mmCIF file of C-alpha atoms in Angstrom:
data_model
loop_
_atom_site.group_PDB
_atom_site.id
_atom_site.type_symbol
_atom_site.label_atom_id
_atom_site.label_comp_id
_atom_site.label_asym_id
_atom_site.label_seq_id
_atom_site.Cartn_x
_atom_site.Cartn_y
_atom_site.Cartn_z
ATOM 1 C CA UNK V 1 0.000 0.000 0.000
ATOM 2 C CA UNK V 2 2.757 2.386 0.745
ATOM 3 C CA UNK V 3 4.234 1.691 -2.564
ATOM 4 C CA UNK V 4 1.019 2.373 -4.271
ATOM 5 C CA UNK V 5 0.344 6.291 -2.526
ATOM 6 C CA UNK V 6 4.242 7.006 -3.542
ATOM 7 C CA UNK V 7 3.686 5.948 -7.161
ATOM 8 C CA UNK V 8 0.367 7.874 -7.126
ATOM 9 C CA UNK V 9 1.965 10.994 -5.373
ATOM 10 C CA UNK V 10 4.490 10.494 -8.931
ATOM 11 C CA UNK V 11 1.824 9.526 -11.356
ATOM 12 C CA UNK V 12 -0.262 13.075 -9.837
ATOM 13 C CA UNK V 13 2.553 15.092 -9.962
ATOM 14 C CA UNK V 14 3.610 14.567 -13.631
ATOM 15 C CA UNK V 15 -0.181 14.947 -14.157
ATOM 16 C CA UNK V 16 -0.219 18.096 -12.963
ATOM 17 C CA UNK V 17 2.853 19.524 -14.330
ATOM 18 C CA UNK V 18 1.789 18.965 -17.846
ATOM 19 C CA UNK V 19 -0.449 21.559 -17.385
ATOM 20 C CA UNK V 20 -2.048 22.707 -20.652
ATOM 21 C CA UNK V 21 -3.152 18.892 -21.244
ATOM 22 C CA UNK V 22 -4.566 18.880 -17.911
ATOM 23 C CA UNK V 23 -6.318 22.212 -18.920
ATOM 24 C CA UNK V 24 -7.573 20.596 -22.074
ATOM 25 C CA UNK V 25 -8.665 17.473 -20.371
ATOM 26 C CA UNK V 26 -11.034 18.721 -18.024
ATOM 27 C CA UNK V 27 -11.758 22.061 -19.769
ATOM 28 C CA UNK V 28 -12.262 21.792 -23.250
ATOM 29 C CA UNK V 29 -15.603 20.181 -22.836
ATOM 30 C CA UNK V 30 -16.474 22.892 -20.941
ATOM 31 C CA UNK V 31 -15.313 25.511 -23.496
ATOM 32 C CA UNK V 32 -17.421 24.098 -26.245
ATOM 33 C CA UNK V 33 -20.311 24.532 -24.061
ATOM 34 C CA UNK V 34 -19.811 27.943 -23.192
ATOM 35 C CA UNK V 35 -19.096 28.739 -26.743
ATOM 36 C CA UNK V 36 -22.185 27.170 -27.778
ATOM 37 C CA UNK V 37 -24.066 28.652 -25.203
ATOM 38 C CA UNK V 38 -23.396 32.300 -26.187
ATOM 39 C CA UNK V 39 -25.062 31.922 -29.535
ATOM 40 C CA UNK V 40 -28.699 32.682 -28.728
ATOM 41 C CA UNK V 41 -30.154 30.251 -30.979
ATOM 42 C CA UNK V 42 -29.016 27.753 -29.684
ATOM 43 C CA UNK V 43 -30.560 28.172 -26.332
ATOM 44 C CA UNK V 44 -34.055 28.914 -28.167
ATOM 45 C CA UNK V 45 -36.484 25.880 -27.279
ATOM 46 C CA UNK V 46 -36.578 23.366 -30.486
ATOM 47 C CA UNK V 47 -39.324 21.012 -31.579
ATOM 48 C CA UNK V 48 -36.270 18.884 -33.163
ATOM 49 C CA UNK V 49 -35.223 18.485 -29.174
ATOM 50 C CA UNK V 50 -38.552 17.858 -28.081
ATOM 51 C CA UNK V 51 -38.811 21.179 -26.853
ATOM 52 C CA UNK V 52 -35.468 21.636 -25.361
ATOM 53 C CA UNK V 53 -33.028 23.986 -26.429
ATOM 54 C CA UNK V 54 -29.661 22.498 -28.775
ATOM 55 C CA UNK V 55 -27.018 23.547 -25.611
ATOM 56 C CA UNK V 56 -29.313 21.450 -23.102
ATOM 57 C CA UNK V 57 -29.968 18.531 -25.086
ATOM 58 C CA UNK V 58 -25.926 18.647 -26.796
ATOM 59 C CA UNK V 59 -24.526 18.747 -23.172
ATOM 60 C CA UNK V 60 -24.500 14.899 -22.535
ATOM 61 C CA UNK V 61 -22.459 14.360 -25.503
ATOM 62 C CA UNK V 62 -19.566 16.863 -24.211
ATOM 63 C CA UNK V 63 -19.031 13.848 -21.627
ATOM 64 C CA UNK V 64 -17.987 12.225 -24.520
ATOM 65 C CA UNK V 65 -14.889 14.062 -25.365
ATOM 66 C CA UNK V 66 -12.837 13.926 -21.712
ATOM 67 C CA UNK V 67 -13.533 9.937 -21.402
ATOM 68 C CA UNK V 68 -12.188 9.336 -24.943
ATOM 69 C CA UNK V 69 -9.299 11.592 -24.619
ATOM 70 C CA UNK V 70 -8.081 10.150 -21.059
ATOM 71 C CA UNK V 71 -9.476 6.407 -22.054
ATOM 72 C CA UNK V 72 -8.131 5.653 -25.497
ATOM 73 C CA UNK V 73 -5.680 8.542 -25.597
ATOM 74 C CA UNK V 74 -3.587 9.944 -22.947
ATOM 75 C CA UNK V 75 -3.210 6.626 -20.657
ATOM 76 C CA UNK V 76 -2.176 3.940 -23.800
ATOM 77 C CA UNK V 77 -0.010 6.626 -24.470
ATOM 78 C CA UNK V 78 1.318 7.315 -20.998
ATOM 79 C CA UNK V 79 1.392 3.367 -20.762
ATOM 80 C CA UNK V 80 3.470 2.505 -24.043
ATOM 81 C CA UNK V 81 6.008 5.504 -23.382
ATOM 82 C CA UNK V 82 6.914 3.736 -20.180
ATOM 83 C CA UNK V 83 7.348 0.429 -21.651
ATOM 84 C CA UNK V 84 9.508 1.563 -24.536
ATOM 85 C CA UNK V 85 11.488 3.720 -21.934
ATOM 86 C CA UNK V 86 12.288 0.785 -19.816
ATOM 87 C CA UNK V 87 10.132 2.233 -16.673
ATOM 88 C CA UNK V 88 8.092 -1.004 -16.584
ATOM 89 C CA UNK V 89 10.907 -3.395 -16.871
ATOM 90 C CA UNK V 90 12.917 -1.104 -13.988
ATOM 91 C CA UNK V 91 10.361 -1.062 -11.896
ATOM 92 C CA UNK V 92 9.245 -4.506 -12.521
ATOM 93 C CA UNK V 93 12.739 -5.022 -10.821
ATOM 94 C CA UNK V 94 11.475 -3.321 -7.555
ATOM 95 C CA UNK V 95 9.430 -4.417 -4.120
ATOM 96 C CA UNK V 96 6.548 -2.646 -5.898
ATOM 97 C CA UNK V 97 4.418 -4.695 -7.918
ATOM 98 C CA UNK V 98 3.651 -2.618 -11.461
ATOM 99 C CA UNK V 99 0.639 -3.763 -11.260
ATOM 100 C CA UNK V 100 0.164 -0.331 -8.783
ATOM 101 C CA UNK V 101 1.877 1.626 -11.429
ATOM 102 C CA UNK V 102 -1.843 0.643 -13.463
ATOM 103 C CA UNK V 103 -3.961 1.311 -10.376
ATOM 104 C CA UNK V 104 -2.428 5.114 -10.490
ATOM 105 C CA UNK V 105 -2.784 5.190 -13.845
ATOM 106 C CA UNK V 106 -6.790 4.454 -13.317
ATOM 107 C CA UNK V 107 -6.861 6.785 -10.511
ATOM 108 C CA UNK V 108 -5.619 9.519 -12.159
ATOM 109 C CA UNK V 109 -7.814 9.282 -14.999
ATOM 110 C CA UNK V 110 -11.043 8.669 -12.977
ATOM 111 C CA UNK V 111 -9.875 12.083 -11.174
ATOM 112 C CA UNK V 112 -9.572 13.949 -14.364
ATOM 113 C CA UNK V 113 -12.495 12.665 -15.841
ATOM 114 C CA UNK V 114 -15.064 13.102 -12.818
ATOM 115 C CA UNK V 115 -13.516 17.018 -12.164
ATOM 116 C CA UNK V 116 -14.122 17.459 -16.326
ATOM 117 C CA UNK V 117 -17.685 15.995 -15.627
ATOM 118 C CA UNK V 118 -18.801 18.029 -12.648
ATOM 119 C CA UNK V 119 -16.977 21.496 -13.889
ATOM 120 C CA UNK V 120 -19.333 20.881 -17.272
ATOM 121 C CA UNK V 121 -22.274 19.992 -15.061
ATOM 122 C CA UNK V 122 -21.616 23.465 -12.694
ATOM 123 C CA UNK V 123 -20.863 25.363 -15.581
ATOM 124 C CA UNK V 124 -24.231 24.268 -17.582
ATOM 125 C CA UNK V 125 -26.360 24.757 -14.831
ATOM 126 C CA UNK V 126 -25.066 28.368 -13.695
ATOM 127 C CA UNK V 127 -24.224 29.580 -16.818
ATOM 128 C CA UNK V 128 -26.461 28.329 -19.496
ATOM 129 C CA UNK V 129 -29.616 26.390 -17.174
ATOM 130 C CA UNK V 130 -29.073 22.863 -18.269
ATOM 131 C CA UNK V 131 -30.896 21.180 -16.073
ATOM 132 C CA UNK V 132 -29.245 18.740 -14.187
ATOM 133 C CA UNK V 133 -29.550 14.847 -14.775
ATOM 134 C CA UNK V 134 -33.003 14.069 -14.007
ATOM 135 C CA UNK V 135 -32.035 10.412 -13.320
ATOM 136 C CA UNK V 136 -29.472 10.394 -10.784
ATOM 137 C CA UNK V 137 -29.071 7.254 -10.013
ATOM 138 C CA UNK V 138 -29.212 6.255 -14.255
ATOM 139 C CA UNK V 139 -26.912 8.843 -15.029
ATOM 140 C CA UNK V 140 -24.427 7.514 -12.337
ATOM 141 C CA UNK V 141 -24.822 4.121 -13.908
ATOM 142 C CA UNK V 142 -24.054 4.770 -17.235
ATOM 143 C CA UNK V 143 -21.096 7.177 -16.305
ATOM 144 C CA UNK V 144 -19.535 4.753 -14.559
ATOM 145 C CA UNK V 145 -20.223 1.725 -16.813
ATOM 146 C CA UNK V 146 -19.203 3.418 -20.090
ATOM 147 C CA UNK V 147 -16.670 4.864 -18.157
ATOM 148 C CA UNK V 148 -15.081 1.770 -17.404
ATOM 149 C CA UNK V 149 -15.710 0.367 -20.902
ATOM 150 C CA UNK V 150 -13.402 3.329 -22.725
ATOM 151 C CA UNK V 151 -10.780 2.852 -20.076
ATOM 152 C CA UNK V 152 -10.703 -1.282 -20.938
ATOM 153 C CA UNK V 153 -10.721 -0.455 -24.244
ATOM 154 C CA UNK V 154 -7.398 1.881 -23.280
ATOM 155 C CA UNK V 155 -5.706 -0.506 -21.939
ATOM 156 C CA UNK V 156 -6.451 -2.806 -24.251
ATOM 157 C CA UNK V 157 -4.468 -0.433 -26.379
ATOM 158 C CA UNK V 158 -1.750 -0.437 -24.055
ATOM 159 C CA UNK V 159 -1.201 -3.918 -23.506
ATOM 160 C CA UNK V 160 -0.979 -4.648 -27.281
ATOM 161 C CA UNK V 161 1.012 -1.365 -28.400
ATOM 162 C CA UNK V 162 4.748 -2.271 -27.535
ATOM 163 C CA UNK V 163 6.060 1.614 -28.623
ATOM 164 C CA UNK V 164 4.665 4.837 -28.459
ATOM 165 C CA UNK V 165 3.948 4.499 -32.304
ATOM 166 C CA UNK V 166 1.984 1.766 -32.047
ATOM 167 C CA UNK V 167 -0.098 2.773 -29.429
ATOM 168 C CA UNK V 168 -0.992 6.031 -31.127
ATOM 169 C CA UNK V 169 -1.505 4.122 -34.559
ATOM 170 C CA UNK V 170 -4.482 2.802 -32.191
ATOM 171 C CA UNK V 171 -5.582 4.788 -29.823
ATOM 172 C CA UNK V 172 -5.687 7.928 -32.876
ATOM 173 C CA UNK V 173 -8.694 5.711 -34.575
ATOM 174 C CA UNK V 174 -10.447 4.790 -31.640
ATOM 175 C CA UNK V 175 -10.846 8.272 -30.191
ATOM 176 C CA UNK V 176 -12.093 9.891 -33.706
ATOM 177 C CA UNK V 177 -14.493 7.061 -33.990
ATOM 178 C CA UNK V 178 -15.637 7.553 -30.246
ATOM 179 C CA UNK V 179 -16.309 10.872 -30.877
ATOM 180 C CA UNK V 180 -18.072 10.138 -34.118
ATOM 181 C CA UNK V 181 -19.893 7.806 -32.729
ATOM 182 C CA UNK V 182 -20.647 9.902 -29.643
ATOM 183 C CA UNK V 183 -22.333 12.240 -31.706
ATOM 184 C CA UNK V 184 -19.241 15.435 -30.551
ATOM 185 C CA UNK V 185 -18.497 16.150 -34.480
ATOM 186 C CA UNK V 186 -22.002 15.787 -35.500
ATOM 187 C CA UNK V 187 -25.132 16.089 -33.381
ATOM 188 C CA UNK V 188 -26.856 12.573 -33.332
ATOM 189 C CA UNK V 189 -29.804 13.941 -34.804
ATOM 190 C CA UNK V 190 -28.132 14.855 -37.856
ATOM 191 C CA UNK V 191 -26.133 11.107 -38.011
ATOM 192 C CA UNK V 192 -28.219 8.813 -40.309
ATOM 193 C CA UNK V 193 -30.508 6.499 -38.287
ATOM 194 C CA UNK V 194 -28.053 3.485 -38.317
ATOM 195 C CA UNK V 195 -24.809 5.725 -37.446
ATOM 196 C CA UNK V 196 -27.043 6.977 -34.603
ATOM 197 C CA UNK V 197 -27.683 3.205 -33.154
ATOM 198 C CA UNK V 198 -24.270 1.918 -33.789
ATOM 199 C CA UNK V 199 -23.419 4.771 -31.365
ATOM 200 C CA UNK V 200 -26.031 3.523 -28.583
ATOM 201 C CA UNK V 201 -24.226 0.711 -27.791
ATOM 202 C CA UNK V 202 -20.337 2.039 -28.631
ATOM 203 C CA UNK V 203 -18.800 2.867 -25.772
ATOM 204 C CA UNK V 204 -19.234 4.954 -23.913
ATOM 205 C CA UNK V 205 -23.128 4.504 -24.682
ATOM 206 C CA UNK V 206 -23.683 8.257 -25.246
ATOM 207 C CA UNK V 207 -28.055 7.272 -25.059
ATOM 208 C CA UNK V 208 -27.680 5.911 -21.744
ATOM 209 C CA UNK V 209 -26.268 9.171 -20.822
ATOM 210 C CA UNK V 210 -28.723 10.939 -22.714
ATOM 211 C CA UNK V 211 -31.718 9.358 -21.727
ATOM 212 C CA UNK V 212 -30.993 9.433 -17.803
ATOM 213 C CA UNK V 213 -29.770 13.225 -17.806
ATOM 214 C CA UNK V 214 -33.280 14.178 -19.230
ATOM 215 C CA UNK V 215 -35.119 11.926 -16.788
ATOM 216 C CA UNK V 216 -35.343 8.780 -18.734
ATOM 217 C CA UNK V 217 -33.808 5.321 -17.010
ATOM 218 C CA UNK V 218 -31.638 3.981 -19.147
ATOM 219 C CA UNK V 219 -32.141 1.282 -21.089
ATOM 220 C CA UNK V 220 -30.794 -2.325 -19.456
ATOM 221 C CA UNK V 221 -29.215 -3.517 -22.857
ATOM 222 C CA UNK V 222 -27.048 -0.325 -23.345
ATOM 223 C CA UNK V 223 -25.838 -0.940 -19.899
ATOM 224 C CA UNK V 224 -25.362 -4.584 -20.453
ATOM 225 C CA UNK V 225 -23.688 -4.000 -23.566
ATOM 226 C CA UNK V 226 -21.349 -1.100 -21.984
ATOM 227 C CA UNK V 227 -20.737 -3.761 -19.002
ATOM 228 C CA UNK V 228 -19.900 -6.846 -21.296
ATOM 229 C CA UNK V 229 -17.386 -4.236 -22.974
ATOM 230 C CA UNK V 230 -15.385 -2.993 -19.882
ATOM 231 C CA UNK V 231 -15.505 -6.734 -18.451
ATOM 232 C CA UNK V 232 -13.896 -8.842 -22.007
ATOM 233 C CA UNK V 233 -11.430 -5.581 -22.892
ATOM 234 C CA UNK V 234 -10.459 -5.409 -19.369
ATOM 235 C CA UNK V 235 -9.742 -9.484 -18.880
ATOM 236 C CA UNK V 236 -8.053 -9.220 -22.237
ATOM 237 C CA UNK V 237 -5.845 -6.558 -21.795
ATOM 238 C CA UNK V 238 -4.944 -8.419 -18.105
ATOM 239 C CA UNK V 239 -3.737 -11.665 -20.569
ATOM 240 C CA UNK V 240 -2.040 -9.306 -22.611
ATOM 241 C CA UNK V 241 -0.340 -6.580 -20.877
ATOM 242 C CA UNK V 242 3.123 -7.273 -20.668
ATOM 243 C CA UNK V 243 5.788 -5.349 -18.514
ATOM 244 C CA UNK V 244 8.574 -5.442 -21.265
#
């Protein structure tokens, strides 16, 4: 355990000293929303939104751009630069397991992506009224759950990507087509009908999100689907990963 808190005090710290990615991290969702907010238009009510206005019902899909760039981004990166550096292997020589240098990995990201999460939800709701998720308890769910399945799928990319090249020759694919997917480039309502329901059940299940932040429960197969993800990604990056 005391190994673990002094490779996350190390794994915080560089966090934190790469500043401007930290800034874009948790901020740039953020940014797009205010942006989009100032354009009074788009906070007129819409019958295309079933009477909500485009910033309120375009907010959910802003969660969608932290999680894919700290789950299939920054941390295969972060993962594969240590392994081609020799920092695995080193520490692989040392009383502490690597398998804690992972568990700060995952800490760190869950930080960054749950301060990027509430800052949008603050922000939205001061700034712009976006209501808040009407389905707590939903809305936790499918956080958490798709959530877990982009950070499998990340180090999924890790444990297969033995250089720095490789993993972004990955993880660079992955994150556009998250964020296609996600409906961040395009609004889902203008996505063709099938592009919209391959998206429902990519991670990380942006109609889940959608559905319990305007008050619907979410439905049980997205969540499966999102749960079955995070569970075979995350048991096959576990067979996979290696420390050299």
């Amino acid at each position: 355990m005391h190994a673990f808190r002094q490779i996350l005090k190390v794994e915080a710290r560089l966090y934190l000293r790469d500043l401007p990615t930290l800034l874009t991290i948790v901020g740039l969702p953020t940014l797009i929303l205010v942006v989009l907010g100032l354009i009074p238009s788009l906070r007129e009510p819409d019958p295309n939104f079933d009477g909500q206005n485009f910033v309120n019902y375009f907010a959910p899909s802003l969660l969608v751009v932290t999680l894919a760039m700290v789950g299939v981004n920054a941390m295969p990166m972060a993962l594969a630069t240590y392994r081609e550096r020799g920092v695995l292997r080193r520490l692989a020589t040392t009383p502490a397991h690597p398998g804690a240098l992972l568990a700060a990995q995952l800490v760190v990201a869950l930080a960054a992506i749950l301060a990027s999460a509430l800052l949008l939800i603050v922000v939205g709701r001061l700034a712009f009224k976006v209501p808040l998720p009407r389905h707590p308890f939903g809305f936790t769910l499918a956080f958490v759950l798709g959530t877990a399945a982009l950070l499998a799928l990340g180090l999924l990319v890790a444990a297969v990507a033995k250089t720095t090249k490789a993993a972004q020759a990955l993880a660079v694919p992955l994150f556009l087509l998250t964020m296609f997917f996600g409906g961040v480039y395009l609004p889902r309502f203008l996505l063709p009908d099938v592009v919209a329901r391959i998206g429902d059940y990519t991670p990380p299940g942006v109609q889940a999100l959608l559905d319990a932040w305007t008050g619907t429960a979410p439905q049980p197969l997205h969540l499966g689907i999102m749960a079955v993800i995070a569970v075979a990604a995350g048991a096959g990056a576990a067979k996979l990963f290696r420390w050299e």
